[in-house]
Amino acid sequence: MSASQLYFHRSRFVDYTPPSITALAFSHPALPKTSPVPSSLRLAIGRSNGDIEIWRPLEKSWYHESTLKGGKGRSIEGLAWTQDTSSDGSQLRLFSIGYSSMVTEWDLQTGRPLKHVDCNGPRVYREGKEQGNTQQEQLGQNLVVGLEDGSVALLSTDGGPGSLEYKKTLRNSSKKARVLCLIWQNRSIVVAGMADSTIRIWDTRSGRLVTRMSTGRESKKRGMAREALIWAVKVLQNGDIVSGDSRGEVLFWDGKTYSLRQRIKAHEADVLTLEVNRSGDMVVSSGVDRRTVFFGMQKGGQQKGRWAEIAGRRFHSHDVRAMAAWEGNHMSIVVSGGIDMKPVVIPFEKYNSENYYPINAIPQKPIVTSVPESRLLMSWYDREIKIWAIDELDKVTNSAHQLDPENMGRKLISRLVLGNEENITCAHITAISRPRAGYVLAVATNGEIKLFHLRPPKANSYGYALRVSKVELPSTFHIQKGRINCDSDSMEEDSSVDSDKDDDDDDELDIVSDGARLLQFSPDGKWLLVITPASKAVLLPISTVERESETRTRINVFVKPEAFCLNRIPRILPHERISQESNQKHKTGAVLDYGHLGGYPHTISRVAFSSNSRILVVTDLSGHLDSYVLRNSAWEKNPTGRLLPKLEYPVAAMEFRPSSRRQMTGMDQEEDRLMIITAHQQDVFEFHVLKGKLTEWSRRNPPSHFLENFKIIREIGSGIVWEIEGRDSPSEKTIFDKERVWFWGPNWIWMFDLRQDLPDRALENSNKVALSSTNKRKRGKNASTDEKAGSVPYHINAGRYIAPKDGKQPKPTDNDGDIIMHDDNALDVLDDDDNARWGNFRRASLNTLPNLDGSTSADPLTTPSTDLAHGDKTRLQQSNNNRTTKPYWYITKYRPIMGLLPIGLWSSGNDNSVDEDNRRHTENQIKELVVVERPPWDIELPPRFFGRKERNEELTKGLW
């Protein structure tokens, strides 16, 4: 069998614009260096579209766990975490505000608002939580909210989750001005930055205004004066106050006398945000001029106790609106964000010796999908869904002369905008297995689920837009229990704890108006998996009926009022286990309670169907795997599912291996191999789901055998694509000529050939040491690339990486020897080592291609042409020589990547619909992958500030 050809299409027409960052908040206050990093530490990122993202800092990366969806006209302008007292359960709670008088408490487990409280005043501008000790006190935490009329509202959080009550309002008797920022100086004193050049101090016990500190008005050249806006205030450990205003000044105030101690002009425009370290001797500021400035307190000499600007740098390309700092154990970081949409992790304590780490604004969980057999690509964001039809490859190649190259290669065939105000949580599309029957589209928000039937245009029509009709869903579903029962047996789980024990008591289920967290159709389109906001897995049967009339035949889609509710294995929540990580004893003997997140760690985050639609696996944020099988038209728990281990880190992506033709027809054993990549150091595992154990390939290739260049990738993987080619042998077995798996992340794509084993890195290192000691030669200019790369590893810690001492970075290893690039400029990957032991990387000319017989001839497909969007086409083809090739290949050219999706027929040798006569032809077909990119320079941003210092820097560089 001859190998197929693989093309990469670069797609940049998906016009997704990430919302800007408006608020940041860590769930815990800063901790001493001797304290461990709490397992419940989270970062909340508020966006301008009302979404709140929950991020978890892992050992060497940042993992986007979930998104609390907002809606139209909503913006998150303030975030605050609180921790309940031990008597109330010590749970961590998240609160937010926007441009209204409402304060919202969020339920992390369901992703929905838990409670709204009106502050009995005009619009809310800022929110702050009461400062508490690291050791949990028996006093509850209060929230303070600044209003538009200059007053401050006090809210109580006593009573546990859902308990949020208005207490009183601290009125301002003087001139009314907006409250722009708030901070607690201690448990009873509130500091507020106003819009009238003043900072006001309130005592919450008496409700009176203690004092007001004026920064003075800003004078203009014509004798006019304007008020300064106090955009940010912070409190140091000793009680002193730091403020930043619209004049670009950072002011330091005495926390006892409330008098000005020092004023530093560090910015050319407004200072919008401030942060301080735990010890109180460092301050960082940023704002409209994009400069992040570090201030340090002088500890000796005549200037002892005075503050000075010690460093400054631009980490963002636009205004910086928010910052959040956290310190503890080995972490000392500041996370900043603003209009340029991407959060940036900046080292705080070691700002001059560690590198910063920008996190991609593109979602880690893909918001694009495809229907390969129909060449459709779909995207969804906010309240909008777009579907494109991708042209055939020969049409793209032969249309380079088109007048509109920007729209070449695709057609927008459908655009849907939801009529409600809530943002889309998930969407999925599947093709109906009937000629010209169209597609079924499922869309979910936090408040409802909608189904649409997308029909192709009429045969006599000249248009290409899909016809959209709504599919009516039953108001309630009758639960089909079948064999779905909670299994009391488990390995480490407590069978006495069953979070879903009440499910069996309800015979009716209303999920249409309940919304969904995740949606996914089975590959055969007969089942719709719905993950409810409460992380319950529900399967709905999808049916199609063909109705004939005198003039036409019509296909109708309907959903039966029956549902299979899949109960999960009962498990103890993480905070219910007594561990050293959750409860640590301090040296004084006091217990430090870091709080917990309730049932949030058991939130379902990823799902996967097998290619025959008979196996289903779901996983949660804790790394648990639950599996189900379809037998006799009923879904039941996988009998060996309890043998699947709990992964140490959450799953970043998982995908079943495609089934061969013999497996689909039942002639061979059912394909149950599931590939998983975790959120920690790209750990890769493959499981036999029906056997509850690792596959032989995974046993021979543990995570420790994967290449260092793959393990040190900071960006977490987002998806998996399989490339399998098989054929029937005379011995009635399937022979696989190609077994490849493609992993991809925001700016990288890696391929691994599963027919080969990865080299043992420990054995390689020992061989290198032995070789170097035998040769007795020094490492100099002629040293090999592998030796140089091996001697300069990355050191990554807590989401950041430290530059090597010699300033050099490791060069990527050369690429897979059995891949040929047919574009001289298509792959920007170094290939320095021509004597690599695992094979060589070869580039072929644009005008010559190896034929199946080994000869070369001109190929019209290699004519320079545009891709789907801008004009770069990459073609991969397997070579036919017998030399040893490496078991991997990678590329870092594309960035940032929103999706890596198959397009066209990918079922050579595996599709039952392809008869044997045509199978030989389809075995040599061209396979295509669409790389959906969203470069930041293609995103339109509002005009930004361009200051004098920046102009001088550009002039100095000769670029102005």
PDB file of C-alpha atoms in Angstrom, residues 436-618:
ATOM      1  CA  ARG A 436     -28.452  15.715   1.060  1.00  0.00           C
ATOM      2  CA  ALA A 437     -30.000  15.467   4.512  1.00  0.00           C
ATOM      3  CA  GLY A 438     -27.825  18.216   5.974  1.00  0.00           C
ATOM      4  CA  TYR A 439     -26.501  18.568   9.480  1.00  0.00           C
ATOM      5  CA  VAL A 440     -27.631  18.829  13.079  1.00  0.00           C
ATOM      6  CA  LEU A 441     -26.258  21.697  15.151  1.00  0.00           C
ATOM      7  CA  ALA A 442     -26.441  21.771  18.948  1.00  0.00           C
ATOM      8  CA  VAL A 443     -25.841  25.003  20.872  1.00  0.00           C
ATOM      9  CA  ALA A 444     -25.848  25.500  24.627  1.00  0.00           C
ATOM     10  CA  THR A 445     -25.722  28.395  27.061  1.00  0.00           C
ATOM     11  CA  ASN A 446     -26.069  28.427  30.833  1.00  0.00           C
ATOM     12  CA  GLY A 447     -29.815  28.800  30.420  1.00  0.00           C
ATOM     13  CA  GLU A 448     -30.906  26.631  27.494  1.00  0.00           C
ATOM     14  CA  ILE A 449     -30.054  24.087  24.819  1.00  0.00           C
ATOM     15  CA  LYS A 450     -31.032  24.570  21.175  1.00  0.00           C
ATOM     16  CA  LEU A 451     -30.965  22.190  18.210  1.00  0.00           C
ATOM     17  CA  PHE A 452     -31.022  23.258  14.566  1.00  0.00           C
ATOM     18  CA  HIS A 453     -31.399  21.322  11.351  1.00  0.00           C
ATOM     19  CA  LEU A 454     -29.147  22.768   8.655  1.00  0.00           C
ATOM     20  CA  ARG A 455     -30.327  21.753   5.182  1.00  0.00           C
ATOM     21  CA  PRO A 456     -28.318  22.230   2.011  1.00  0.00           C
ATOM     22  CA  PRO A 457     -29.628  24.762  -0.547  1.00  0.00           C
ATOM     23  CA  LYS A 458     -32.278  23.632  -2.960  1.00  0.00           C
ATOM     24  CA  ALA A 459     -31.129  21.791  -6.058  1.00  0.00           C
ATOM     25  CA  ASN A 460     -32.337  24.509  -8.440  1.00  0.00           C
ATOM     26  CA  SER A 461     -30.920  27.321  -6.320  1.00  0.00           C
ATOM     27  CA  TYR A 462     -27.807  29.283  -7.203  1.00  0.00           C
ATOM     28  CA  GLY A 463     -27.023  30.075  -3.575  1.00  0.00           C
ATOM     29  CA  TYR A 464     -24.840  28.131  -1.219  1.00  0.00           C
ATOM     30  CA  ALA A 465     -26.193  29.201   2.199  1.00  0.00           C
ATOM     31  CA  LEU A 466     -27.600  26.503   4.450  1.00  0.00           C
ATOM     32  CA  ARG A 467     -31.291  26.579   5.307  1.00  0.00           C
ATOM     33  CA  VAL A 468     -31.757  26.730   9.064  1.00  0.00           C
ATOM     34  CA  SER A 469     -34.748  25.354  10.948  1.00  0.00           C
ATOM     35  CA  LYS A 470     -35.163  24.862  14.656  1.00  0.00           C
ATOM     36  CA  VAL A 471     -35.629  21.366  16.080  1.00  0.00           C
ATOM     37  CA  GLU A 472     -38.195  21.272  18.853  1.00  0.00           C
ATOM     38  CA  LEU A 473     -36.967  19.595  22.014  1.00  0.00           C
ATOM     39  CA  PRO A 474     -39.183  17.877  24.588  1.00  0.00           C
ATOM     40  CA  SER A 475     -39.818  19.947  27.683  1.00  0.00           C
ATOM     41  CA  THR A 476     -38.864  16.998  29.878  1.00  0.00           C
ATOM     42  CA  PHE A 477     -37.049  13.730  29.326  1.00  0.00           C
ATOM     43  CA  HIS A 478     -37.916  10.392  30.852  1.00  0.00           C
ATOM     44  CA  ILE A 479     -34.834   8.801  32.388  1.00  0.00           C
ATOM     45  CA  GLN A 480     -34.046   5.387  30.941  1.00  0.00           C
ATOM     46  CA  LYS A 481     -32.169   3.704  33.754  1.00  0.00           C
ATOM     47  CA  GLY A 482     -31.323   0.525  31.892  1.00  0.00           C
ATOM     48  CA  ARG A 483     -28.122  -0.744  33.439  1.00  0.00           C
ATOM     49  CA  ILE A 484     -26.936   2.677  34.591  1.00  0.00           C
ATOM     50  CA  ASN A 485     -26.446   2.273  38.299  1.00  0.00           C
ATOM     51  CA  CYS A 486     -23.795   3.628  40.597  1.00  0.00           C
ATOM     52  CA  ASP A 487     -21.254   0.926  41.280  1.00  0.00           C
ATOM     53  CA  SER A 488     -20.342   0.817  44.954  1.00  0.00           C
ATOM     54  CA  ASP A 489     -16.997  -0.790  44.272  1.00  0.00           C
ATOM     55  CA  SER A 490     -14.025   1.489  43.747  1.00  0.00           C
ATOM     56  CA  MET A 491     -10.336   1.599  44.363  1.00  0.00           C
ATOM     57  CA  GLU A 492      -9.580   4.706  46.384  1.00  0.00           C
ATOM     58  CA  GLU A 493     -13.054   6.196  46.405  1.00  0.00           C
ATOM     59  CA  ASP A 494     -15.433   6.131  49.345  1.00  0.00           C
ATOM     60  CA  SER A 495     -18.525   4.250  48.267  1.00  0.00           C
ATOM     61  CA  SER A 496     -20.548   5.802  51.085  1.00  0.00           C
ATOM     62  CA  VAL A 497     -20.319   9.196  49.411  1.00  0.00           C
ATOM     63  CA  ASP A 498     -22.560   9.537  46.364  1.00  0.00           C
ATOM     64  CA  SER A 499     -23.080  13.011  45.047  1.00  0.00           C
ATOM     65  CA  ASP A 500     -25.627  11.708  42.521  1.00  0.00           C
ATOM     66  CA  LYS A 501     -27.648   9.525  44.865  1.00  0.00           C
ATOM     67  CA  ASP A 502     -30.780  11.584  44.310  1.00  0.00           C
ATOM     68  CA  ASP A 503     -30.688  11.111  40.543  1.00  0.00           C
ATOM     69  CA  ASP A 504     -32.443   7.774  40.627  1.00  0.00           C
ATOM     70  CA  ASP A 505     -35.326   9.281  42.573  1.00  0.00           C
ATOM     71  CA  ASP A 506     -36.324  11.507  39.656  1.00  0.00           C
ATOM     72  CA  ASP A 507     -38.030   9.914  36.679  1.00  0.00           C
ATOM     73  CA  GLU A 508     -38.257  13.185  34.738  1.00  0.00           C
ATOM     74  CA  LEU A 509     -35.353  15.388  33.739  1.00  0.00           C
ATOM     75  CA  ASP A 510     -35.527  18.948  32.436  1.00  0.00           C
ATOM     76  CA  ILE A 511     -32.237  19.721  30.733  1.00  0.00           C
ATOM     77  CA  VAL A 512     -33.378  21.960  27.871  1.00  0.00           C
ATOM     78  CA  SER A 513     -33.989  24.958  30.134  1.00  0.00           C
ATOM     79  CA  ASP A 514     -31.138  23.969  32.421  1.00  0.00           C
ATOM     80  CA  GLY A 515     -28.415  24.656  29.847  1.00  0.00           C
ATOM     81  CA  ALA A 516     -25.212  22.698  29.429  1.00  0.00           C
ATOM     82  CA  ARG A 517     -21.520  22.954  30.100  1.00  0.00           C
ATOM     83  CA  LEU A 518     -20.477  20.659  27.222  1.00  0.00           C
ATOM     84  CA  LEU A 519     -22.158  19.209  24.132  1.00  0.00           C
ATOM     85  CA  GLN A 520     -20.907  16.536  21.758  1.00  0.00           C
ATOM     86  CA  PHE A 521     -22.508  14.279  19.160  1.00  0.00           C
ATOM     87  CA  SER A 522     -21.387  10.703  18.815  1.00  0.00           C
ATOM     88  CA  PRO A 523     -19.493   9.956  15.571  1.00  0.00           C
ATOM     89  CA  ASP A 524     -22.530   8.186  14.082  1.00  0.00           C
ATOM     90  CA  GLY A 525     -24.779  11.134  14.974  1.00  0.00           C
ATOM     91  CA  LYS A 526     -27.257   8.997  16.913  1.00  0.00           C
ATOM     92  CA  TRP A 527     -26.475  10.340  20.396  1.00  0.00           C
ATOM     93  CA  LEU A 528     -26.056  13.804  21.854  1.00  0.00           C
ATOM     94  CA  LEU A 529     -24.003  13.945  25.031  1.00  0.00           C
ATOM     95  CA  VAL A 530     -25.034  16.761  27.355  1.00  0.00           C
ATOM     96  CA  ILE A 531     -22.894  17.692  30.357  1.00  0.00           C
ATOM     97  CA  THR A 532     -25.173  19.729  32.584  1.00  0.00           C
ATOM     98  CA  PRO A 533     -23.910  22.693  34.633  1.00  0.00           C
ATOM     99  CA  ALA A 534     -23.894  20.348  37.641  1.00  0.00           C
ATOM    100  CA  SER A 535     -21.545  17.971  35.700  1.00  0.00           C
ATOM    101  CA  LYS A 536     -24.111  15.253  35.099  1.00  0.00           C
ATOM    102  CA  ALA A 537     -23.644  13.252  31.905  1.00  0.00           C
ATOM    103  CA  VAL A 538     -26.885  12.790  29.954  1.00  0.00           C
ATOM    104  CA  LEU A 539     -27.263  11.040  26.575  1.00  0.00           C
ATOM    105  CA  LEU A 540     -30.126  11.991  24.263  1.00  0.00           C
ATOM    106  CA  PRO A 541     -31.061   9.799  21.254  1.00  0.00           C
ATOM    107  CA  ILE A 542     -31.195  11.630  17.909  1.00  0.00           C
ATOM    108  CA  SER A 543     -33.417  10.235  15.143  1.00  0.00           C
ATOM    109  CA  THR A 544     -34.195  11.148  11.555  1.00  0.00           C
ATOM    110  CA  VAL A 545     -37.392  10.404   9.656  1.00  0.00           C
ATOM    111  CA  GLU A 546     -37.801  10.507   5.876  1.00  0.00           C
ATOM    112  CA  ARG A 547     -41.137  11.845   4.712  1.00  0.00           C
ATOM    113  CA  GLU A 548     -42.082  11.664   1.047  1.00  0.00           C
ATOM    114  CA  SER A 549     -44.529  13.883  -0.746  1.00  0.00           C
ATOM    115  CA  GLU A 550     -45.554  14.288  -4.367  1.00  0.00           C
ATOM    116  CA  THR A 551     -42.865  16.833  -5.085  1.00  0.00           C
ATOM    117  CA  ARG A 552     -40.003  16.067  -2.729  1.00  0.00           C
ATOM    118  CA  THR A 553     -38.582  13.957   0.049  1.00  0.00           C
ATOM    119  CA  ARG A 554     -38.013  15.719   3.332  1.00  0.00           C
ATOM    120  CA  ILE A 555     -35.752  14.632   6.185  1.00  0.00           C
ATOM    121  CA  ASN A 556     -36.892  15.617   9.667  1.00  0.00           C
ATOM    122  CA  VAL A 557     -34.811  15.468  12.842  1.00  0.00           C
ATOM    123  CA  PHE A 558     -36.383  14.831  16.197  1.00  0.00           C
ATOM    124  CA  VAL A 559     -35.258  13.967  19.711  1.00  0.00           C
ATOM    125  CA  LYS A 560     -37.017  11.248  21.633  1.00  0.00           C
ATOM    126  CA  PRO A 561     -38.233  12.228  25.116  1.00  0.00           C
ATOM    127  CA  GLU A 562     -35.907   9.642  26.614  1.00  0.00           C
ATOM    128  CA  ALA A 563     -32.516  10.129  28.207  1.00  0.00           C
ATOM    129  CA  PHE A 564     -29.790   8.032  29.754  1.00  0.00           C
ATOM    130  CA  CYS A 565     -28.407   9.657  32.889  1.00  0.00           C
ATOM    131  CA  LEU A 566     -24.899   8.301  33.445  1.00  0.00           C
ATOM    132  CA  ASN A 567     -23.958   8.211  37.095  1.00  0.00           C
ATOM    133  CA  ARG A 568     -20.313   8.566  37.963  1.00  0.00           C
ATOM    134  CA  ILE A 569     -18.278   6.589  40.444  1.00  0.00           C
ATOM    135  CA  PRO A 570     -18.769   8.207  43.874  1.00  0.00           C
ATOM    136  CA  ARG A 571     -15.594   9.792  45.159  1.00  0.00           C
ATOM    137  CA  ILE A 572     -14.511  11.789  48.166  1.00  0.00           C
ATOM    138  CA  LEU A 573     -13.882  15.448  47.468  1.00  0.00           C
ATOM    139  CA  PRO A 574     -10.260  16.598  47.805  1.00  0.00           C
ATOM    140  CA  HIS A 575     -10.947  18.836  50.818  1.00  0.00           C
ATOM    141  CA  GLU A 576     -12.500  15.906  52.671  1.00  0.00           C
ATOM    142  CA  ARG A 577      -9.165  14.104  52.770  1.00  0.00           C
ATOM    143  CA  ILE A 578      -6.752  15.104  55.479  1.00  0.00           C
ATOM    144  CA  SER A 579      -3.444  15.707  53.734  1.00  0.00           C
ATOM    145  CA  GLN A 580      -0.309  17.655  54.323  1.00  0.00           C
ATOM    146  CA  GLU A 581      -1.055  19.857  51.361  1.00  0.00           C
ATOM    147  CA  SER A 582      -4.498  21.014  52.465  1.00  0.00           C
ATOM    148  CA  ASN A 583      -3.753  21.404  56.163  1.00  0.00           C
ATOM    149  CA  GLN A 584      -0.207  22.246  57.148  1.00  0.00           C
ATOM    150  CA  LYS A 585       0.990  22.883  60.644  1.00  0.00           C
ATOM    151  CA  HIS A 586       3.030  25.989  61.153  1.00  0.00           C
ATOM    152  CA  LYS A 587       6.105  25.993  63.375  1.00  0.00           C
ATOM    153  CA  THR A 588       4.007  27.551  66.140  1.00  0.00           C
ATOM    154  CA  GLY A 589       1.696  24.575  66.037  1.00  0.00           C
ATOM    155  CA  ALA A 590      -1.262  26.494  64.612  1.00  0.00           C
ATOM    156  CA  VAL A 591      -3.149  24.917  61.756  1.00  0.00           C
ATOM    157  CA  LEU A 592      -3.176  26.861  58.491  1.00  0.00           C
ATOM    158  CA  ASP A 593      -6.456  26.386  56.654  1.00  0.00           C
ATOM    159  CA  TYR A 594      -6.087  27.264  52.992  1.00  0.00           C
ATOM    160  CA  GLY A 595      -9.719  26.652  52.199  1.00  0.00           C
ATOM    161  CA  HIS A 596     -11.273  24.471  49.522  1.00  0.00           C
ATOM    162  CA  LEU A 597     -13.350  24.768  46.363  1.00  0.00           C
ATOM    163  CA  GLY A 598     -16.228  22.485  47.301  1.00  0.00           C
ATOM    164  CA  GLY A 599     -17.306  20.127  44.514  1.00  0.00           C
ATOM    165  CA  TYR A 600     -15.597  22.194  41.823  1.00  0.00           C
ATOM    166  CA  PRO A 601     -12.643  19.752  41.336  1.00  0.00           C
ATOM    167  CA  HIS A 602     -15.159  17.114  40.161  1.00  0.00           C
ATOM    168  CA  THR A 603     -16.372  19.315  37.310  1.00  0.00           C
ATOM    169  CA  ILE A 604     -16.345  17.420  33.996  1.00  0.00           C
ATOM    170  CA  SER A 605     -13.879  19.106  31.664  1.00  0.00           C
ATOM    171  CA  ARG A 606     -13.314  16.736  28.687  1.00  0.00           C
ATOM    172  CA  VAL A 607     -15.301  13.999  26.905  1.00  0.00           C
ATOM    173  CA  ALA A 608     -14.488  11.508  24.139  1.00  0.00           C
ATOM    174  CA  PHE A 609     -16.478   9.005  22.051  1.00  0.00           C
ATOM    175  CA  SER A 610     -14.926   5.986  20.374  1.00  0.00           C
ATOM    176  CA  SER A 611     -15.093   5.997  16.574  1.00  0.00           C
ATOM    177  CA  ASN A 612     -17.837   3.343  16.595  1.00  0.00           C
ATOM    178  CA  SER A 613     -19.891   5.405  19.090  1.00  0.00           C
ATOM    179  CA  ARG A 614     -20.055   2.542  21.583  1.00  0.00           C
ATOM    180  CA  ILE A 615     -17.604   3.757  24.236  1.00  0.00           C
ATOM    181  CA  LEU A 616     -17.739   7.042  26.129  1.00  0.00           C
ATOM    182  CA  VAL A 617     -15.175   8.492  28.530  1.00  0.00           C
ATOM    183  CA  VAL A 618     -15.517  11.646  30.631  1.00  0.00           C
TER     184      VAL A 618
END
